[in-house]
PDB file of C-alpha atoms in Angstrom:
ATOM      1  CA  MET A 235      78.409  53.547 107.796  1.00 64.00           C
ATOM      2  CA  ASN A 236      76.306  50.783 109.365  1.00 72.00           C
ATOM      3  CA  ASN A 237      73.320  51.810 107.221  1.00 81.00           C
ATOM      4  CA  ILE A 238      75.436  51.593 104.079  1.00 81.00           C
ATOM      5  CA  VAL A 239      76.778  48.148 105.008  1.00 80.00           C
ATOM      6  CA  HIS A 240      73.255  46.954 105.814  1.00 79.00           C
ATOM      7  CA  ARG A 241      71.923  48.215 102.464  1.00 83.00           C
ATOM      8  CA  MET A 242      74.768  46.501 100.594  1.00 88.00           C
ATOM      9  CA  GLN A 243      74.130  43.261 102.476  1.00 85.00           C
ATOM     10  CA  LEU A 244      70.471  43.381 101.492  1.00 86.00           C
ATOM     11  CA  ILE A 245      71.515  43.564  97.829  1.00 88.00           C
ATOM     12  CA  GLY A 246      74.070  40.815  98.409  1.00 91.00           C
ATOM     13  CA  LEU A 247      77.158  42.945  97.771  1.00 95.00           C
ATOM     14  CA  PRO A 248      80.449  42.179  99.555  1.00 95.00           C
ATOM     15  CA  PHE A 249      81.661  45.032 101.749  1.00 93.00           C
ATOM     16  CA  PHE A 250      85.314  46.130 101.936  1.00 95.00           C
ATOM     17  CA  ASP A 251      87.149  49.396 102.281  1.00 94.00           C
ATOM     18  CA  THR A 252      90.790  48.682 101.438  1.00 94.00           C
ATOM     19  CA  VAL A 253      92.741  46.772  98.799  1.00 95.00           C
ATOM     20  CA  GLU A 254      93.879  44.415 101.553  1.00 96.00           C
ATOM     21  CA  GLU A 255      90.278  43.584 102.482  1.00 96.00           C
ATOM     22  CA  LEU A 256      89.387  43.082  98.821  1.00 97.00           C
ATOM     23  CA  ALA A 257      92.414  40.816  98.397  1.00 97.00           C
ATOM     24  CA  ALA A 258      91.213  38.673 101.312  1.00 97.00           C
ATOM     25  CA  LEU A 259      87.810  38.297  99.657  1.00 97.00           C
ATOM     26  CA  ILE A 260      89.310  37.383  96.281  1.00 97.00           C
ATOM     27  CA  ARG A 261      91.988  35.239  97.963  1.00 96.00           C
ATOM     28  CA  ILE A 262      94.959  36.881  96.330  1.00 96.00           C
ATOM     29  CA  GLU A 263      98.173  38.247  97.833  1.00 97.00           C
ATOM     30  CA  PRO A 264      97.530  41.918  98.792  1.00 96.00           C
ATOM     31  CA  GLY A 265     100.743  43.205  97.239  1.00 96.00           C
ATOM     32  CA  ARG A 266      99.897  41.530  93.952  1.00 96.00           C
ATOM     33  CA  LEU A 267      96.386  42.973  93.893  1.00 97.00           C
ATOM     34  CA  LYS A 268      97.786  46.420  94.673  1.00 95.00           C
ATOM     35  CA  LEU A 269     100.154  46.150  91.697  1.00 96.00           C
ATOM     36  CA  LEU A 270      97.315  45.040  89.424  1.00 96.00           C
ATOM     37  CA  SER A 271      95.140  47.937  90.567  1.00 95.00           C
ATOM     38  CA  ILE A 272      97.853  50.606  90.287  1.00 94.00           C
ATOM     39  CA  HIS A 273      99.207  49.549  86.869  1.00 93.00           C
ATOM     40  CA  PRO A 274      96.423  47.531  85.198  1.00 94.00           C
ATOM     41  CA  GLU A 275      97.495  48.583  81.670  1.00 94.00           C
ATOM     42  CA  ARG A 276     100.606  46.405  82.047  1.00 95.00           C
ATOM     43  CA  PHE A 277      98.406  43.311  82.188  1.00 96.00           C
ATOM     44  CA  TYR A 278      96.634  43.591  78.847  1.00 97.00           C
ATOM     45  CA  ARG A 279      97.353  42.183  75.410  1.00 96.00           C
ATOM     46  CA  THR A 280      96.122  44.391  72.584  1.00 95.00           C
ATOM     47  CA  TYR A 281      95.328  43.228  69.055  1.00 93.00           C
ATOM     48  CA  HIS A 282      92.951  44.119  66.220  1.00 92.00           C
ATOM     49  CA  ILE A 283      90.214  42.143  64.465  1.00 90.00           C
ATOM     50  CA  ARG A 284      88.545  43.068  61.211  1.00 84.00           C
ATOM     51  CA  LYS A 285      84.991  44.410  61.390  1.00 79.00           C
ATOM     52  CA  LYS A 286      82.357  42.997  59.052  1.00 72.00           C
ATOM     53  CA  SER A 287      81.475  46.564  58.092  1.00 69.00           C
ATOM     54  CA  GLY A 288      85.110  47.336  57.298  1.00 71.00           C
ATOM     55  CA  GLY A 289      87.984  48.702  59.326  1.00 77.00           C
ATOM     56  CA  TRP A 290      89.471  47.234  62.493  1.00 87.00           C
ATOM     57  CA  ARG A 291      88.309  46.834  66.080  1.00 88.00           C
ATOM     58  CA  LYS A 292      90.868  47.160  68.877  1.00 91.00           C
ATOM     59  CA  ILE A 293      90.647  44.376  71.446  1.00 94.00           C
ATOM     60  CA  SER A 294      92.358  44.775  74.825  1.00 96.00           C
ATOM     61  CA  SER A 295      92.375  41.402  76.522  1.00 96.00           C
ATOM     62  CA  PRO A 296      93.348  41.173  80.230  1.00 97.00           C
ATOM     63  CA  SER A 297      95.892  38.652  81.449  1.00 97.00           C
ATOM     64  CA  LYS A 298      94.657  35.384  82.914  1.00 97.00           C
ATOM     65  CA  GLU A 299      95.200  36.695  86.444  1.00 97.00           C
ATOM     66  CA  LEU A 300      93.400  40.001  85.855  1.00 98.00           C
ATOM     67  CA  LYS A 301      90.625  38.203  83.975  1.00 97.00           C
ATOM     68  CA  ALA A 302      90.013  36.003  87.034  1.00 97.00           C
ATOM     69  CA  ILE A 303      89.772  39.090  89.262  1.00 98.00           C
ATOM     70  CA  GLN A 304      87.332  40.743  86.867  1.00 98.00           C
ATOM     71  CA  ALA A 305      85.286  37.541  86.833  1.00 98.00           C
ATOM     72  CA  TRP A 306      85.072  37.745  90.646  1.00 98.00           C
ATOM     73  CA  ILE A 307      83.867  41.359  90.442  1.00 98.00           C
ATOM     74  CA  LEU A 308      81.319  40.398  87.803  1.00 98.00           C
ATOM     75  CA  ARG A 309      79.993  37.419  89.740  1.00 97.00           C
ATOM     76  CA  ASN A 310      79.930  38.983  93.210  1.00 97.00           C
ATOM     77  CA  ILE A 311      78.991  42.586  92.437  1.00 97.00           C
ATOM     78  CA  LEU A 312      77.814  43.406  88.919  1.00 97.00           C
ATOM     79  CA  ASP A 313      75.651  40.318  88.328  1.00 96.00           C
ATOM     80  CA  LYS A 314      73.597  41.264  91.389  1.00 95.00           C
ATOM     81  CA  LEU A 315      72.501  44.521  89.742  1.00 95.00           C
ATOM     82  CA  SER A 316      69.932  45.129  87.023  1.00 94.00           C
ATOM     83  CA  PRO A 317      70.335  47.472  84.054  1.00 96.00           C
ATOM     84  CA  SER A 318      67.388  49.254  82.475  1.00 96.00           C
ATOM     85  CA  PRO A 319      64.649  47.141  80.808  1.00 96.00           C
ATOM     86  CA  PHE A 320      65.583  48.786  77.510  1.00 97.00           C
ATOM     87  CA  ALA A 321      69.082  47.228  77.489  1.00 97.00           C
ATOM     88  CA  THR A 322      69.087  43.868  75.703  1.00 97.00           C
ATOM     89  CA  ALA A 323      72.765  42.957  75.232  1.00 96.00           C
ATOM     90  CA  TYR A 324      75.057  40.955  77.549  1.00 95.00           C
ATOM     91  CA  LEU A 325      72.227  39.759  79.791  1.00 94.00           C
ATOM     92  CA  LYS A 326      71.632  36.216  80.977  1.00 90.00           C
ATOM     93  CA  GLY A 327      68.441  34.851  79.451  1.00 88.00           C
ATOM     94  CA  LYS A 328      68.243  37.598  76.819  1.00 91.00           C
ATOM     95  CA  LYS A 329      68.554  36.753  73.120  1.00 91.00           C
ATOM     96  CA  LEU A 330      69.193  38.873  70.064  1.00 93.00           C
ATOM     97  CA  ILE A 331      65.539  38.472  69.108  1.00 94.00           C
ATOM     98  CA  ASP A 332      64.567  40.266  72.349  1.00 95.00           C
ATOM     99  CA  ASN A 333      66.123  43.438  70.980  1.00 96.00           C
ATOM    100  CA  VAL A 334      63.984  43.511  67.832  1.00 96.00           C
ATOM    101  CA  SER A 335      60.700  41.849  68.824  1.00 95.00           C
ATOM    102  CA  PRO A 336      59.315  45.012  70.529  1.00 96.00           C
ATOM    103  CA  HIS A 337      59.627  46.725  67.113  1.00 96.00           C
ATOM    104  CA  ALA A 338      57.962  43.981  65.067  1.00 94.00           C
ATOM    105  CA  SER A 339      54.602  45.735  64.596  1.00 94.00           C
ATOM    106  CA  ASN A 340      56.116  48.996  63.355  1.00 95.00           C
ATOM    107  CA  ARG A 341      56.984  50.063  59.799  1.00 94.00           C
ATOM    108  CA  TYR A 342      59.605  52.793  60.238  1.00 95.00           C
ATOM    109  CA  PHE A 343      62.927  52.418  62.020  1.00 96.00           C
ATOM    110  CA  LEU A 344      65.797  54.643  63.103  1.00 97.00           C
ATOM    111  CA  SER A 345      69.118  53.036  63.991  1.00 96.00           C
ATOM    112  CA  VAL A 346      71.660  55.138  65.915  1.00 97.00           C
ATOM    113  CA  ASP A 347      75.170  53.964  66.804  1.00 96.00           C
ATOM    114  CA  ILE A 348      77.535  55.180  69.545  1.00 97.00           C
ATOM    115  CA  LYS A 349      81.098  55.793  68.411  1.00 94.00           C
ATOM    116  CA  ASP A 350      83.856  53.826  70.226  1.00 93.00           C
ATOM    117  CA  PHE A 351      81.395  52.656  72.869  1.00 96.00           C
ATOM    118  CA  PHE A 352      83.507  50.839  75.485  1.00 96.00           C
ATOM    119  CA  PRO A 353      86.507  53.219  75.464  1.00 95.00           C
ATOM    120  CA  THR A 354      84.163  56.196  75.916  1.00 96.00           C
ATOM    121  CA  VAL A 355      82.585  54.745  79.060  1.00 97.00           C
ATOM    122  CA  MET A 356      84.947  56.846  81.153  1.00 96.00           C
ATOM    123  CA  LYS A 357      86.520  55.442  84.313  1.00 95.00           C
ATOM    124  CA  ASP A 358      85.233  58.429  86.348  1.00 96.00           C
ATOM    125  CA  ARG A 359      81.678  57.296  85.604  1.00 97.00           C
ATOM    126  CA  VAL A 360      82.537  53.726  86.590  1.00 98.00           C
ATOM    127  CA  CYS A 361      83.952  54.993  89.873  1.00 97.00           C
ATOM    128  CA  LEU A 362      80.770  56.979  90.552  1.00 97.00           C
ATOM    129  CA  LEU A 363      78.754  53.826  89.896  1.00 97.00           C
ATOM    130  CA  PHE A 364      80.681  51.856  92.518  1.00 97.00           C
ATOM    131  CA  GLU A 365      80.369  54.755  94.978  1.00 96.00           C
ATOM    132  CA  ALA A 366      76.608  54.854  94.377  1.00 95.00           C
ATOM    133  CA  LEU A 367      76.473  51.205  95.451  1.00 95.00           C
ATOM    134  CA  GLY A 368      77.925  52.198  98.836  1.00 94.00           C
ATOM    135  CA  TYR A 369      81.657  51.688  98.376  1.00 96.00           C
ATOM    136  CA  SER A 370      84.040  54.303  99.714  1.00 95.00           C
ATOM    137  CA  ASN A 371      86.014  56.371  97.224  1.00 96.00           C
ATOM    138  CA  ARG A 372      89.090  54.269  98.007  1.00 96.00           C
ATOM    139  CA  ALA A 373      87.302  50.963  97.397  1.00 96.00           C
ATOM    140  CA  ALA A 374      85.479  52.282  94.318  1.00 97.00           C
ATOM    141  CA  LEU A 375      88.734  53.538  92.825  1.00 97.00           C
ATOM    142  CA  ALA A 376      90.388  50.124  93.304  1.00 97.00           C
ATOM    143  CA  LEU A 377      87.464  48.356  91.601  1.00 98.00           C
ATOM    144  CA  THR A 378      87.465  50.909  88.783  1.00 98.00           C
ATOM    145  CA  ARG A 379      91.177  50.487  88.085  1.00 97.00           C
ATOM    146  CA  LEU A 380      90.831  46.706  88.002  1.00 98.00           C
ATOM    147  CA  CYS A 381      88.057  47.010  85.390  1.00 98.00           C
ATOM    148  CA  SER A 382      89.476  49.866  83.275  1.00 97.00           C
ATOM    149  CA  TYR A 383      92.088  50.213  80.573  1.00 96.00           C
ATOM    150  CA  PHE A 384      93.638  53.681  80.548  1.00 94.00           C
ATOM    151  CA  SER A 385      90.687  56.148  80.584  1.00 94.00           C
ATOM    152  CA  GLY A 386      87.805  53.826  79.630  1.00 96.00           C
ATOM    153  CA  LEU A 387      86.543  50.265  79.524  1.00 97.00           C
ATOM    154  CA  PRO A 388      88.558  47.692  77.576  1.00 97.00           C
ATOM    155  CA  GLN A 389      86.946  45.984  74.606  1.00 95.00           C
ATOM    156  CA  GLY A 390      87.695  42.456  75.779  1.00 96.00           C
ATOM    157  CA  GLY A 391      87.369  43.008  79.522  1.00 97.00           C
ATOM    158  CA  VAL A 392      85.208  40.547  81.464  1.00 98.00           C
ATOM    159  CA  THR A 393      83.375  43.319  83.322  1.00 98.00           C
ATOM    160  CA  SER A 394      83.064  45.792  80.422  1.00 98.00           C
ATOM    161  CA  PRO A 395      79.655  44.611  79.099  1.00 98.00           C
ATOM    162  CA  ALA A 396      77.948  44.679  82.510  1.00 98.00           C
ATOM    163  CA  LEU A 397      79.535  47.997  83.481  1.00 98.00           C
ATOM    164  CA  SER A 398      78.524  49.614  80.194  1.00 98.00           C
ATOM    165  CA  ASN A 399      74.900  48.595  80.739  1.00 98.00           C
ATOM    166  CA  LEU A 400      74.878  49.929  84.302  1.00 98.00           C
ATOM    167  CA  VAL A 401      76.585  53.206  83.399  1.00 97.00           C
ATOM    168  CA  CYS A 402      73.982  53.683  80.628  1.00 98.00           C
ATOM    169  CA  LEU A 403      71.047  53.371  83.038  1.00 97.00           C
ATOM    170  CA  ARG A 404      70.310  57.120  82.988  1.00 97.00           C
ATOM    171  CA  LEU A 405      70.890  57.328  79.232  1.00 98.00           C
ATOM    172  CA  ASP A 406      68.370  54.525  78.647  1.00 98.00           C
ATOM    173  CA  ARG A 407      65.783  56.182  80.870  1.00 98.00           C
ATOM    174  CA  ARG A 408      66.173  59.535  79.130  1.00 98.00           C
ATOM    175  CA  LEU A 409      65.902  58.013  75.657  1.00 98.00           C
ATOM    176  CA  ALA A 410      62.940  55.860  76.709  1.00 98.00           C
ATOM    177  CA  GLY A 411      61.156  58.902  78.140  1.00 97.00           C
ATOM    178  CA  LEU A 412      61.839  60.909  74.983  1.00 98.00           C
ATOM    179  CA  SER A 413      60.498  58.049  72.854  1.00 98.00           C
ATOM    180  CA  SER A 414      57.425  57.135  74.880  1.00 96.00           C
ATOM    181  CA  ARG A 415      56.108  60.703  74.762  1.00 96.00           C
ATOM    182  CA  ARG A 416      56.087  60.350  70.967  1.00 96.00           C
ATOM    183  CA  ASN A 417      54.677  56.786  70.819  1.00 96.00           C
ATOM    184  CA  ILE A 418      58.056  55.485  69.663  1.00 98.00           C
ATOM    185  CA  VAL A 419      59.527  52.129  70.748  1.00 98.00           C
ATOM    186  CA  PHE A 420      63.144  52.163  71.989  1.00 98.00           C
ATOM    187  CA  THR A 421      65.687  49.411  72.704  1.00 98.00           C
ATOM    188  CA  ARG A 422      69.480  49.440  73.048  1.00 98.00           C
ATOM    189  CA  TYR A 423      71.776  46.567  72.124  1.00 97.00           C
ATOM    190  CA  ALA A 424      75.190  47.686  73.436  1.00 96.00           C
ATOM    191  CA  ASP A 425      76.134  50.656  71.228  1.00 96.00           C
ATOM    192  CA  ASP A 426      73.284  50.083  68.761  1.00 97.00           C
ATOM    193  CA  MET A 427      70.030  51.918  69.537  1.00 98.00           C
ATOM    194  CA  THR A 428      66.789  51.239  67.694  1.00 98.00           C
ATOM    195  CA  PHE A 429      63.714  53.475  67.549  1.00 98.00           C
ATOM    196  CA  SER A 430      60.553  52.474  65.685  1.00 97.00           C
ATOM    197  CA  THR A 431      57.065  53.763  65.014  1.00 97.00           C
ATOM    198  CA  ASN A 432      54.391  53.933  62.326  1.00 95.00           C
ATOM    199  CA  ASN A 433      54.867  57.703  62.073  1.00 93.00           C
ATOM    200  CA  ARG A 434      57.817  58.389  59.763  1.00 92.00           C
ATOM    201  CA  ASN A 435      57.972  62.125  60.506  1.00 93.00           C
ATOM    202  CA  ALA A 436      58.243  61.459  64.244  1.00 94.00           C
ATOM    203  CA  LEU A 437      61.514  59.595  63.677  1.00 94.00           C
ATOM    204  CA  CYS A 438      62.961  62.402  61.569  1.00 91.00           C
ATOM    205  CA  ARG A 439      62.265  64.880  64.356  1.00 95.00           C
ATOM    206  CA  LEU A 440      63.644  62.481  66.966  1.00 97.00           C
ATOM    207  CA  LEU A 441      67.195  62.091  65.631  1.00 96.00           C
ATOM    208  CA  PRO A 442      68.639  65.501  66.647  1.00 96.00           C
ATOM    209  CA  LEU A 443      67.130  65.099  70.130  1.00 97.00           C
ATOM    210  CA  VAL A 444      68.704  61.633  70.502  1.00 98.00           C
ATOM    211  CA  CYS A 445      72.113  63.014  69.468  1.00 97.00           C
ATOM    212  CA  GLU A 446      71.739  65.867  71.955  1.00 97.00           C
ATOM    213  CA  ILE A 447      71.033  63.443  74.798  1.00 98.00           C
ATOM    214  CA  LEU A 448      73.942  61.202  73.797  1.00 98.00           C
ATOM    215  CA  ARG A 449      76.382  64.096  73.876  1.00 97.00           C
ATOM    216  CA  SER A 450      75.056  65.305  77.217  1.00 97.00           C
ATOM    217  CA  GLU A 451      75.781  61.776  78.538  1.00 96.00           C
ATOM    218  CA  TRP A 452      79.391  61.965  77.245  1.00 96.00           C
ATOM    219  CA  PHE A 453      78.851  59.721  74.221  1.00 97.00           C
ATOM    220  CA  GLU A 454      79.456  60.612  70.591  1.00 97.00           C
ATOM    221  CA  PRO A 455      76.899  59.439  68.003  1.00 97.00           C
ATOM    222  CA  ASN A 456      78.469  57.758  64.991  1.00 94.00           C
ATOM    223  CA  GLU A 457      76.816  59.854  62.299  1.00 92.00           C
ATOM    224  CA  ASN A 458      78.104  57.598  59.520  1.00 90.00           C
ATOM    225  CA  LYS A 459      75.923  54.787  60.877  1.00 91.00           C
ATOM    226  CA  HIS A 460      72.607  56.597  61.317  1.00 93.00           C
ATOM    227  CA  ARG A 461      69.961  54.744  59.280  1.00 94.00           C
ATOM    228  CA  PHE A 462      66.324  55.449  58.477  1.00 95.00           C
ATOM    229  CA  LEU A 463      64.548  52.288  57.350  1.00 94.00           C
ATOM    230  CA  GLY A 464      61.041  51.758  56.045  1.00 90.00           C
ATOM    231  CA  PRO A 465      58.745  49.496  54.000  1.00 87.00           C
ATOM    232  CA  ARG A 466      60.558  50.227  50.725  1.00 83.00           C
ATOM    233  CA  VAL A 467      63.953  48.966  51.903  1.00 84.00           C
ATOM    234  CA  GLN A 468      65.128  45.888  53.751  1.00 86.00           C
ATOM    235  CA  CYS A 469      64.855  46.608  57.468  1.00 91.00           C
ATOM    236  CA  ARG A 470      67.906  44.996  59.082  1.00 92.00           C
ATOM    237  CA  ILE A 471      68.233  45.650  62.818  1.00 93.00           C
ATOM    238  CA  THR A 472      71.197  44.189  64.740  1.00 92.00           C
ATOM    239  CA  GLY A 473      71.633  41.563  62.032  1.00 91.00           C
ATOM    240  CA  LEU A 474      67.982  40.460  61.823  1.00 95.00           C
ATOM    241  CA  VAL A 475      65.591  41.287  58.990  1.00 94.00           C
ATOM    242  CA  LYS A 476      61.993  42.486  59.313  1.00 92.00           C
ATOM    243  CA  ASN A 477      59.563  40.136  57.594  1.00 84.00           C
ATOM    244  CA  ALA A 478      57.682  42.110  54.912  1.00 78.00           C
ATOM    245  CA  SER A 479      54.363  40.287  55.384  1.00 78.00           C
ATOM    246  CA  GLU A 480      54.405  39.450  59.119  1.00 84.00           C
ATOM    247  CA  ALA A 481      55.097  41.259  62.378  1.00 88.00           C
ATOM    248  CA  ARG A 482      58.326  39.414  63.112  1.00 91.00           C
ATOM    249  CA  PHE A 483      62.066  39.438  62.483  1.00 95.00           C
ATOM    250  CA  GLY A 484      64.284  36.642  61.143  1.00 94.00           C
ATOM    251  CA  ILE A 485      67.500  36.018  59.255  1.00 94.00           C
ATOM    252  CA  GLY A 486      65.989  36.942  55.890  1.00 92.00           C
ATOM    253  CA  LYS A 487      65.605  35.103  52.595  1.00 91.00           C
ATOM    254  CA  ALA A 488      69.066  35.982  51.245  1.00 92.00           C
ATOM    255  CA  LYS A 489      70.831  34.494  54.293  1.00 94.00           C
ATOM    256  CA  LYS A 490      68.825  31.252  54.021  1.00 94.00           C
ATOM    257  CA  ILE A 491      69.705  30.888  50.331  1.00 95.00           C
ATOM    258  CA  ARG A 492      73.370  31.525  51.109  1.00 95.00           C
ATOM    259  CA  MET A 493      73.429  28.977  53.925  1.00 96.00           C
ATOM    260  CA  ARG A 494      71.723  26.359  51.760  1.00 95.00           C
ATOM    261  CA  ALA A 495      74.514  26.805  49.206  1.00 95.00           C
ATOM    262  CA  ILE A 496      77.186  26.557  51.926  1.00 95.00           C
ATOM    263  CA  ILE A 497      75.656  23.341  53.304  1.00 95.00           C
ATOM    264  CA  HIS A 498      75.347  21.832  49.832  1.00 93.00           C
ATOM    265  CA  ASN A 499      78.928  22.717  48.878  1.00 93.00           C
ATOM    266  CA  LEU A 500      80.309  21.291  52.130  1.00 92.00           C
ATOM    267  CA  LEU A 501      78.410  17.985  52.040  1.00 91.00           C
ATOM    268  CA  ALA A 502      78.101  17.357  48.300  1.00 89.00           C
ATOM    269  CA  GLU A 503      81.400  18.683  46.989  1.00 88.00           C
ATOM    270  CA  ASN A 504      83.594  19.003  50.089  1.00 89.00           C
ATOM    271  CA  ARG A 505      84.064  22.719  49.361  1.00 92.00           C
ATOM    272  CA  PRO A 506      84.002  24.371  52.794  1.00 91.00           C
ATOM    273  CA  HIS A 507      83.228  28.078  53.140  1.00 94.00           C
ATOM    274  CA  PRO A 508      85.849  30.170  55.016  1.00 92.00           C
ATOM    275  CA  ASP A 509      83.239  31.209  57.600  1.00 91.00           C
ATOM    276  CA  TYR A 510      81.768  27.688  57.943  1.00 94.00           C
ATOM    277  CA  PRO A 511      84.599  25.244  57.207  1.00 92.00           C
ATOM    278  CA  THR A 512      83.274  22.227  59.110  1.00 93.00           C
ATOM    279  CA  GLU A 513      80.038  20.459  59.968  1.00 93.00           C
ATOM    280  CA  LEU A 514      80.553  21.619  63.557  1.00 94.00           C
ATOM    281  CA  SER A 515      80.506  25.261  62.466  1.00 95.00           C
ATOM    282  CA  ILE A 516      77.270  24.654  60.553  1.00 94.00           C
ATOM    283  CA  ILE A 517      75.732  23.042  63.644  1.00 95.00           C
ATOM    284  CA  GLY A 518      76.801  26.084  65.661  1.00 95.00           C
ATOM    285  CA  TRP A 519      75.054  28.376  63.203  1.00 96.00           C
ATOM    286  CA  LEU A 520      71.918  26.232  63.318  1.00 96.00           C
ATOM    287  CA  SER A 521      71.934  26.525  67.109  1.00 95.00           C
ATOM    288  CA  TYR A 522      72.118  30.319  66.817  1.00 94.00           C
ATOM    289  CA  LEU A 523      69.327  30.242  64.234  1.00 95.00           C
ATOM    290  CA  LYS A 524      67.043  28.383  66.641  1.00 94.00           C
ATOM    291  CA  SER A 525      67.284  31.245  69.134  1.00 92.00           C
ATOM    292  CA  VAL A 526      66.507  34.046  66.650  1.00 93.00           C
ATOM    293  CA  ASP A 527      64.289  32.499  63.955  1.00 93.00           C
ATOM    294  CA  PRO A 528      62.572  29.213  64.947  1.00 93.00           C
ATOM    295  CA  ASP A 529      60.610  28.911  61.680  1.00 92.00           C
ATOM    296  CA  SER A 530      63.718  29.215  59.551  1.00 94.00           C
ATOM    297  CA  HIS A 531      65.520  26.859  61.927  1.00 95.00           C
ATOM    298  CA  ARG A 532      62.973  24.105  61.235  1.00 96.00           C
ATOM    299  CA  GLN A 533      63.331  24.613  57.473  1.00 95.00           C
ATOM    300  CA  MET A 534      67.128  24.629  57.576  1.00 96.00           C
ATOM    301  CA  MET A 535      67.254  21.571  59.838  1.00 96.00           C
ATOM    302  CA  GLN A 536      65.115  19.663  57.350  1.00 95.00           C
ATOM    303  CA  TYR A 537      67.448  20.721  54.542  1.00 95.00           C
ATOM    304  CA  TRP A 538      70.528  19.836  56.625  1.00 94.00           C
ATOM    305  CA  GLU A 539      69.244  16.347  57.439  1.00 93.00           C
ATOM    306  CA  LYS A 540      68.181  15.775  53.836  1.00 93.00           C
ATOM    307  CA  GLN A 541      71.605  16.746  52.499  1.00 92.00           C
ATOM    308  CA  LYS A 542      73.392  14.621  55.092  1.00 90.00           C
ATOM    309  CA  SER A 543      71.337  11.538  54.249  1.00 90.00           C
ATOM    310  CA  LYS A 544      71.899  12.170  50.555  1.00 87.00           C
ATOM    311  CA  TYR A 545      75.664  12.703  50.539  1.00 83.00           C
ATOM    312  CA  LYS A 546      77.021  11.085  53.721  1.00 70.00           C
ATOM    313  CA  HIS A 547      77.823   7.404  53.366  1.00 56.00           C
TER     314      HIS A 547
END
C-alpha cells in the first residue's frame, strides 16, 4: 500500500480510500457525496441539440453540484495524466489545426467515425482506469459513478472528454502501430479518426483492420460516415479543407466567400445571419479563424475592417 501511495504522490494524485475521505478532500458533506455517487442519474438534465449533419445529439448535463465535483476530479486527477500523442481533442494548448497538420503532405485520406462515442465508453473501463492509477476498487467505483451516466460517459459531463482520451490510450497505440507499419499517418479527434498517405491502395486495405481493432476495443465504427478522400474531391477533415496547391489545411474558399457575404449583409444592410446575428459573433468566428487558418484570418480581418469603415458611421 505504501508503494502505491508513494507512486500516486509522485504523479501528484490525491490518495483516498473511502467516500468519506473523498468528501473531506472535496469539502462536501459525506452523506451528500454518497447520495450523488449512488444515484448520479438523478442529478442530470437531458436534452437534444440538432447535429449539423442531421439528426439529434443527446446531451446529459450534470447539476451544478455534480458539475463542481466533476471539475474537482478533472483538476486534481485527470489533468495530471497524459493521453496518447495521437489524441488531439480536449487538450490544453491543442488546436483543431493540430489534428490535420500531420496529414498536410499527403494526398489520400480515410476518415473513420466511432458510433455514439461517449455513451460507449463503458463505466467498467473507467473504473479499471482509476484502479490502474492506484485507487482501490471502492475508491475507483466512487469516482466512476460520479463521472458516469447510466452505463457510459455523459455527453455534457465535465470529465467525459478527458476520460475518453485516457480510456482510448490502448486504442490509439494499436491504431498508430497498425498505421506506422504501412507508412500511414494517424490522428484521432474525439470520435473522428483520420488516416492519410500517398498510397491509395494502402488505405483501402487498412479500413477493415481499423474496424476490427475498434470492435475489439468495444467501440462500434459508424459505417455511414466512413470516407475515402483524394485529389479529385474536396478533402475536408474535422471541418478544415486541404489546400489543393499547398501542404496545408484551412477553412476553404467556399467558407470565405460565405463569410464575406454574411459580413457585408450585417454591416451594409443590417441583415444578420441566423448563425452570426451580431458583430460579436463575427468577432468570435474571426478569433477561431486565427487559430486554424492565419492566412485567411489576415484576409478576412482586412475585409472586416474595410466594411466597418465603409458602413459604420
